CSV table of C-alpha atoms and ligand atoms in Angstrom, one decimal:
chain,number,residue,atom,x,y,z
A,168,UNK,CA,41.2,44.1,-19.9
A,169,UNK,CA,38.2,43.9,-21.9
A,170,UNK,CA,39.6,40.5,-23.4
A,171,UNK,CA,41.3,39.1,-20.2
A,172,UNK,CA,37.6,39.2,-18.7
A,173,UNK,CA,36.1,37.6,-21.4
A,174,UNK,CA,38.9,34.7,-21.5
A,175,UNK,CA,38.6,34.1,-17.3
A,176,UNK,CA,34.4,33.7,-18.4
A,177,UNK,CA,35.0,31.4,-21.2
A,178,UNK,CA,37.0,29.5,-19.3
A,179,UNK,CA,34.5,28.1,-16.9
A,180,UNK,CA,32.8,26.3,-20.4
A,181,UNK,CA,36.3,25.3,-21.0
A,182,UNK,CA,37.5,23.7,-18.2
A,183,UNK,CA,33.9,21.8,-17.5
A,184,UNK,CA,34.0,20.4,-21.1
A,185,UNK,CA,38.1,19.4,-20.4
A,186,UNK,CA,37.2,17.4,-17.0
A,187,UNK,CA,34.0,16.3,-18.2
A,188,UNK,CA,36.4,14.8,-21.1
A,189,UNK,CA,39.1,13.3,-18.9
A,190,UNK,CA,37.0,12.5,-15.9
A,191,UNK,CA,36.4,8.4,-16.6
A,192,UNK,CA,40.3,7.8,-17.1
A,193,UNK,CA,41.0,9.4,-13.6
A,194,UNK,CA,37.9,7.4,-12.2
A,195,UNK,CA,36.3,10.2,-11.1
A,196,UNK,CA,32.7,9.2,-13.0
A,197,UNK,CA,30.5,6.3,-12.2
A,198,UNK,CA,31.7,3.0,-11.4
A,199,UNK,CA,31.9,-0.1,-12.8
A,200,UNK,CA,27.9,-1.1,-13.7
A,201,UNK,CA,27.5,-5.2,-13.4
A,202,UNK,CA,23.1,-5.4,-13.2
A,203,UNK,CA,21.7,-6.4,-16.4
A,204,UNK,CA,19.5,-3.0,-16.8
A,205,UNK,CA,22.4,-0.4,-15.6
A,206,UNK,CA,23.6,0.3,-19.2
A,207,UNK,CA,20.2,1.4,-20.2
A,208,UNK,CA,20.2,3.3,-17.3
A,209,UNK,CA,23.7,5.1,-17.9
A,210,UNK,CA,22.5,5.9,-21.6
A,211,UNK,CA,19.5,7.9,-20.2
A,212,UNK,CA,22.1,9.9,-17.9
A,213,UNK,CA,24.6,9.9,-20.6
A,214,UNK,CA,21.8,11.7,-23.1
A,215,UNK,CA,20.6,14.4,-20.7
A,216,UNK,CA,24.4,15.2,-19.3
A,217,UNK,CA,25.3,15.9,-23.0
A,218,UNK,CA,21.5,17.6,-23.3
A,219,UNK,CA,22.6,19.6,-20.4
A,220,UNK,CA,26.5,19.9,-21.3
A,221,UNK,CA,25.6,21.5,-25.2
A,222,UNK,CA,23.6,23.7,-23.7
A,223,UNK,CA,25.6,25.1,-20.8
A,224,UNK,CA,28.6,25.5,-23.2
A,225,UNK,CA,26.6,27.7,-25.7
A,226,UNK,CA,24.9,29.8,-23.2
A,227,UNK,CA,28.5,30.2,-21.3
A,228,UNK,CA,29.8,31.6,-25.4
A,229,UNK,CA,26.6,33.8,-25.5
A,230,UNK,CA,27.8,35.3,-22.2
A,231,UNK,CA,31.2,35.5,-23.1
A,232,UNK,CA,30.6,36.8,-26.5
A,233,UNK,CA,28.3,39.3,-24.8
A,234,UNK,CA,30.6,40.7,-22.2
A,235,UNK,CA,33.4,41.3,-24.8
A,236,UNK,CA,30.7,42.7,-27.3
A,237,UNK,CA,29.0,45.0,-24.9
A,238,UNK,CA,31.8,46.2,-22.4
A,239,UNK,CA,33.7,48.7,-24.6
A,240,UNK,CA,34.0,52.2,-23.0
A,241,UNK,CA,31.0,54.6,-24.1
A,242,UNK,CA,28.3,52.0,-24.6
A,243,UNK,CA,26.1,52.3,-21.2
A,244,UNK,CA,23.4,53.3,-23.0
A,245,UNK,CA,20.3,50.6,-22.6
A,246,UNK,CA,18.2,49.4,-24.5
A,247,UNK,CA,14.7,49.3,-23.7
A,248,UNK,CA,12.9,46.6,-25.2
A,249,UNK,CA,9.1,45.0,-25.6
A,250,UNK,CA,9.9,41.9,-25.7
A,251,UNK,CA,9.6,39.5,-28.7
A,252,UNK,CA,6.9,37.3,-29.4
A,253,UNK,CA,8.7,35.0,-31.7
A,254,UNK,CA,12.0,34.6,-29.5
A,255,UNK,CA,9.7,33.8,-26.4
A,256,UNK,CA,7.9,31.0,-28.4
A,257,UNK,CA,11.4,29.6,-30.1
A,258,UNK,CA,13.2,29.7,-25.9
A,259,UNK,CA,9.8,27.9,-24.7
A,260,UNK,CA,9.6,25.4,-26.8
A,261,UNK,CA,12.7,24.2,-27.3
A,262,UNK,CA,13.2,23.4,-23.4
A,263,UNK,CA,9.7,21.7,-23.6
A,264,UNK,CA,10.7,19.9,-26.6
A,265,UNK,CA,13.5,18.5,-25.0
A,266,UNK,CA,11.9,17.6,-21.9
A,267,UNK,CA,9.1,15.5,-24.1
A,268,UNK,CA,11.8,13.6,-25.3
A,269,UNK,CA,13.5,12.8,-22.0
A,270,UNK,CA,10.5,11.5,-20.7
A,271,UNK,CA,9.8,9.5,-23.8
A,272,UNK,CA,13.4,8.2,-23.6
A,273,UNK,CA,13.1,7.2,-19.8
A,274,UNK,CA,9.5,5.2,-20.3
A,275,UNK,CA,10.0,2.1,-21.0
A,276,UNK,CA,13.3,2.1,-18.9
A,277,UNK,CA,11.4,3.0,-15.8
A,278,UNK,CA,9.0,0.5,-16.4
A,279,UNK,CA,11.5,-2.0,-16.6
A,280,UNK,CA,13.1,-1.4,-13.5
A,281,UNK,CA,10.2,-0.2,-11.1
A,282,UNK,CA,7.1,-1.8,-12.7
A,283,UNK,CA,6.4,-5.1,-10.4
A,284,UNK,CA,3.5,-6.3,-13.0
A,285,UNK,CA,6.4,-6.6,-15.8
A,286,UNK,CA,9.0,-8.0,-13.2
A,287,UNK,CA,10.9,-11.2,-14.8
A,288,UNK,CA,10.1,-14.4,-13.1
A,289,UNK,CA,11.6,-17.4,-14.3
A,290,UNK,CA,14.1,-18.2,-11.9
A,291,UNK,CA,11.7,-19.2,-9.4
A,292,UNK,CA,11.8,-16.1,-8.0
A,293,UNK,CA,8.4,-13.7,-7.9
A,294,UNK,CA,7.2,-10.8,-6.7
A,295,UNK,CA,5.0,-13.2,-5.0
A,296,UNK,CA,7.7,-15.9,-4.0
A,297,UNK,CA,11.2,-13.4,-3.3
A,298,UNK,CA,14.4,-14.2,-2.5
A,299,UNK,CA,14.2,-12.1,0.6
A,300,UNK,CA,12.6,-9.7,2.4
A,301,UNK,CA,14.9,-6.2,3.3
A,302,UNK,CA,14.5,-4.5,6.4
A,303,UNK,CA,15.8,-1.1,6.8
A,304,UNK,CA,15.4,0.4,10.1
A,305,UNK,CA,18.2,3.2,11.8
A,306,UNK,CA,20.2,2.3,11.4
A,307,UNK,CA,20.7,-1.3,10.1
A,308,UNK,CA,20.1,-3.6,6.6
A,309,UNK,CA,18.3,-6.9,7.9
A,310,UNK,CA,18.2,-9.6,5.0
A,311,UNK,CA,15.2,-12.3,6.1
A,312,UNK,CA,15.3,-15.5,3.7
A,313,UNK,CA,12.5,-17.7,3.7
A,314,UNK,CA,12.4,-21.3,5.0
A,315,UNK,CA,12.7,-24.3,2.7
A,316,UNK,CA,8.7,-23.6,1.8
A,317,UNK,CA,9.0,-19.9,1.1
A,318,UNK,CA,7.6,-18.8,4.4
A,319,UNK,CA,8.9,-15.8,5.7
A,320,UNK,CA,7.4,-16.3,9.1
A,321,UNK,CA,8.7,-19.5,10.3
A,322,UNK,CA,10.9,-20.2,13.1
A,323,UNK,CA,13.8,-21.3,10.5
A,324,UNK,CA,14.3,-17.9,9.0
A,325,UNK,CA,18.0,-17.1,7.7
A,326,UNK,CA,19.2,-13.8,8.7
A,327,UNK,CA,21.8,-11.7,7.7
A,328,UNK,CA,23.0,-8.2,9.0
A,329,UNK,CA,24.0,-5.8,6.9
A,330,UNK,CA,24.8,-8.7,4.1
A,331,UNK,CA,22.5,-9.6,1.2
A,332,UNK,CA,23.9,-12.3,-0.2
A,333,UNK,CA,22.5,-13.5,-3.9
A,334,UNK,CA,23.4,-15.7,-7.0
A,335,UNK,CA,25.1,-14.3,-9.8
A,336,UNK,CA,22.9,-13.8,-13.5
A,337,UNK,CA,19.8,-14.5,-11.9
A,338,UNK,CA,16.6,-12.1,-11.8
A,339,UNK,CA,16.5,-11.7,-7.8
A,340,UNK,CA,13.4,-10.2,-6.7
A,341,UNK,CA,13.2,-9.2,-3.2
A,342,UNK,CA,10.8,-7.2,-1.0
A,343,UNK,CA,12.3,-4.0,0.7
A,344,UNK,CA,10.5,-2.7,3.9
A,345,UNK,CA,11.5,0.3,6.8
A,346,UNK,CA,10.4,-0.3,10.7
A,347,UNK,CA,11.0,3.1,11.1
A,348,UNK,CA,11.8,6.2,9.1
A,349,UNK,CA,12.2,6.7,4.6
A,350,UNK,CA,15.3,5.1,4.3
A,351,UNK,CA,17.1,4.5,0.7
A,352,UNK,CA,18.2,1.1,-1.1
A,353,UNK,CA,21.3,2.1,-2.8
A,354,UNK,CA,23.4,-0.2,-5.0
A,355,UNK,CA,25.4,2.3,-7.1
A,356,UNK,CA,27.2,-0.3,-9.4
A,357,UNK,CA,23.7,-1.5,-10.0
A,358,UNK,CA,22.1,1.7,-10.7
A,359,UNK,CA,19.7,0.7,-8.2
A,360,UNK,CA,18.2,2.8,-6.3
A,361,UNK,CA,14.9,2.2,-4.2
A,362,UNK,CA,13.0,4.4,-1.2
A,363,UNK,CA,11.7,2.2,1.5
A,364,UNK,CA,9.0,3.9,3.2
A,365,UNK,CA,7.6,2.9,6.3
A,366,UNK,CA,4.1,0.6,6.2
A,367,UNK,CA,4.8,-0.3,2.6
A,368,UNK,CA,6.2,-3.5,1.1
A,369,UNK,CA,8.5,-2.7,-2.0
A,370,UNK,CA,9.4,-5.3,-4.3
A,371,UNK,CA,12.6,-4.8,-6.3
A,372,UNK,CA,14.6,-6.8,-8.8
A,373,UNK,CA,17.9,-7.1,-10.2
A,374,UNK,CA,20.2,-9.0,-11.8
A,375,UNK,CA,23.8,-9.1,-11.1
A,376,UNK,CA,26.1,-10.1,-14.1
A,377,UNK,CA,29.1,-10.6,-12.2
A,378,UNK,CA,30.5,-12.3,-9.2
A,379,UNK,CA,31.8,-9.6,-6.5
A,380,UNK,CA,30.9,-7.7,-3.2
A,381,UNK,CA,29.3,-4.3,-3.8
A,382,UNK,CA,28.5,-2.0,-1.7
A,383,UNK,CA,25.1,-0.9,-0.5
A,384,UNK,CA,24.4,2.2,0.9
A,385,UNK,CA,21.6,4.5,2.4
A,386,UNK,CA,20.8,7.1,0.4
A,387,UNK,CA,18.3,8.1,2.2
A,388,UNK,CA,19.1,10.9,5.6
A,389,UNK,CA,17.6,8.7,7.7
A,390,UNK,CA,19.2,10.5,11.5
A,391,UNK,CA,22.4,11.1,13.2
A,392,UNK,CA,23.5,7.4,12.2
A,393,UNK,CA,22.7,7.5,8.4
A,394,UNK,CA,26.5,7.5,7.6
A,395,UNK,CA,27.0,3.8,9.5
A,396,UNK,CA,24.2,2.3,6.9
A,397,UNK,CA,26.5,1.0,4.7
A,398,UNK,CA,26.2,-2.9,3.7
A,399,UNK,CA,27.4,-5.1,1.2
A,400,UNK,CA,26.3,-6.9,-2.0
A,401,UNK,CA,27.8,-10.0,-2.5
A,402,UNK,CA,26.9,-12.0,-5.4
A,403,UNK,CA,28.3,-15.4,-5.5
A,404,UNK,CA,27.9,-18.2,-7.8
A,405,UNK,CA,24.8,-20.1,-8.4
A,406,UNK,CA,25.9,-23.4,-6.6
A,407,UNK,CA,28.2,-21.6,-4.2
A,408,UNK,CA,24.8,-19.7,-3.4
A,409,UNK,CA,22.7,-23.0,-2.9
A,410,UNK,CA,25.6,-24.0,-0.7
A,411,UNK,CA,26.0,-20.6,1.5
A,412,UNK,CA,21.8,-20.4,2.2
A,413,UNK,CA,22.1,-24.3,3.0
A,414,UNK,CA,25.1,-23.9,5.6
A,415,UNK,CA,23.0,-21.2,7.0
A,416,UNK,CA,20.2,-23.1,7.7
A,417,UNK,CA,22.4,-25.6,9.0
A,418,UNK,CA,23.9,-23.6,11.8
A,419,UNK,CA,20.3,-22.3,12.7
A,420,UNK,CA,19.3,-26.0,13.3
A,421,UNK,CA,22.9,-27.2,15.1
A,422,UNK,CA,21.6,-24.8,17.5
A,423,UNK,CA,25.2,-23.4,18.1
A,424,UNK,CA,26.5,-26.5,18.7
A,425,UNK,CA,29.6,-26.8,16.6
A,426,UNK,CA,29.1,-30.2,16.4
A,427,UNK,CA,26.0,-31.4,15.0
A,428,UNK,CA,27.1,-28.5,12.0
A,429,UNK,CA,30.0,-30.3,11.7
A,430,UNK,CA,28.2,-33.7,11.0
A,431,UNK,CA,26.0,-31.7,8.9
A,432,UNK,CA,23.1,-33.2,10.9
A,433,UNK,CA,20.2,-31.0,10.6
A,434,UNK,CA,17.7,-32.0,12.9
A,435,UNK,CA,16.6,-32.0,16.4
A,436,UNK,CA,14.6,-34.8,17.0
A,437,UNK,CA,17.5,-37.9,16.9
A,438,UNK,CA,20.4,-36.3,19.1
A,439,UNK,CA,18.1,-34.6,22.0
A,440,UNK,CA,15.5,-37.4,22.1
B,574,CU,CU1,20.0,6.5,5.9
């Protein structure tokens, strides 16, 4: 009996350490990562889930160990103890130890990703000049691209529900906003994952390696409609991007008329004079 318990406690360590093992080939860890920082970002997680795992497995063999040790018949006697000076310096600093070297590790990661004075800026887009501007509001993604000058409050403003469309390996700054509540910019196969908080502007960059649609996602309870917050990515080639934010405008100066867009006539001033 005494060995049967021991076996169903040691099996806990066991079985976490076997689907830790075979959890990737049945897709049940992270998904594909396609932004230029995400690997960096996965080798942070990957060090403190192994930190985390080496630890939980030898503390889980202590406790096993000590259940089969301690359980015989005819040993209820405690043992009243003091307390040891050296054994509460060695379990203190070894946690603290490991914690100074997470945040060491994370540093220069974090910086990369959240500082906007280091941001990258040379493909024309800035944290003063972005791509876009993201409004999250409940329970809605707005994307808001400038007009041909990089103004963002224009009358020719391209906007997109729920559809942030950018070019592929290109550093794409945008600015993330709320008009309400804390909402959460979530990319998960970007490993990006920004607060917006109402009465702040956020800039935030990424850069997407690989043509696709991903999803985005609130992560952020926002209210009762939190669950319908769920956009999409899509990166798209650099040309076919040009071409996209160009048809775009297009149709916002056709005017709904079907068509001047299909002349590809964008103004006014000749067909209503
Ligand atoms: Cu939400």
């Amino acid at each position: 009996m005494r060995l049967l318990t021991t076996l169903l406690f040691l099996a806990v360590p066991i079985l976490g350490v076997w689907s830790f093992w075979i959890a990737d080939s049945y897709g049940w860890w992270f998904p594909e990562n396609v932004s230029t920082y995400g690997d960096k970002t996965d080798s942070l997680f990957n060090m403190i889930t192994y930190m985390v795992g080496i630890t939980f497995v030898l503390t889980e063999v202590c406790l096993g160990w000590f259940i089969f040790r301690y359980s015989r018949k005819g040993q209820t006697k405690a043992v009243f103890s003091h307390g040891n000076h050296k054994l509460e310096m060695v379990w203190t600093a070894i946690p603290a130890l490991m914690l100074l070297l997470v945040a060491f590790s994370q540093m220069s990661i974090w910086a990369e990703i959240k500082f906007s004075t280091g941001f990258p800026d040379d493909n024309g887009y800035s944290v003063e000049e972005p791509l876009a501007e993201v409004y999250a509001s409940q329970f809605d993604w707005r994307v808001r691209y400038p007009d041909e000058d990089g103004n963002f409050n224009g009358a020719d403003i391209v906007e997109t529900p729920f559809e942030f469309v950018v070019p592929v390996d290109t550093n794409v700054v945008f600015h993330l906003k709320s008009r309400d509540v804390l909402h959460s910019f979530f990319v998960p196969m970007f490993r990006l994952k920004q607060d917006a908080v109402p009465g702040m502007t956020i800039p935030v960059w990424f850069n997407a390696r690989e043509v696709g649609e991903y999803e985005l996602i609130c992560a952020e309870l926002c209210g009762w409609g939190h669950y319908k917050m769920a956009g999409m990515v899509k990166v798209l080639e650099q040309a076919d991007y040009k071409e996209w934010l160009e048809t775009k405008r297009q149709e916002l100066y056709a005017n709904g008329s079907e068509e001047l867009l299909a002349d590809g006539d964008d103004g006014y001033e000749e067909d209503y004079e």
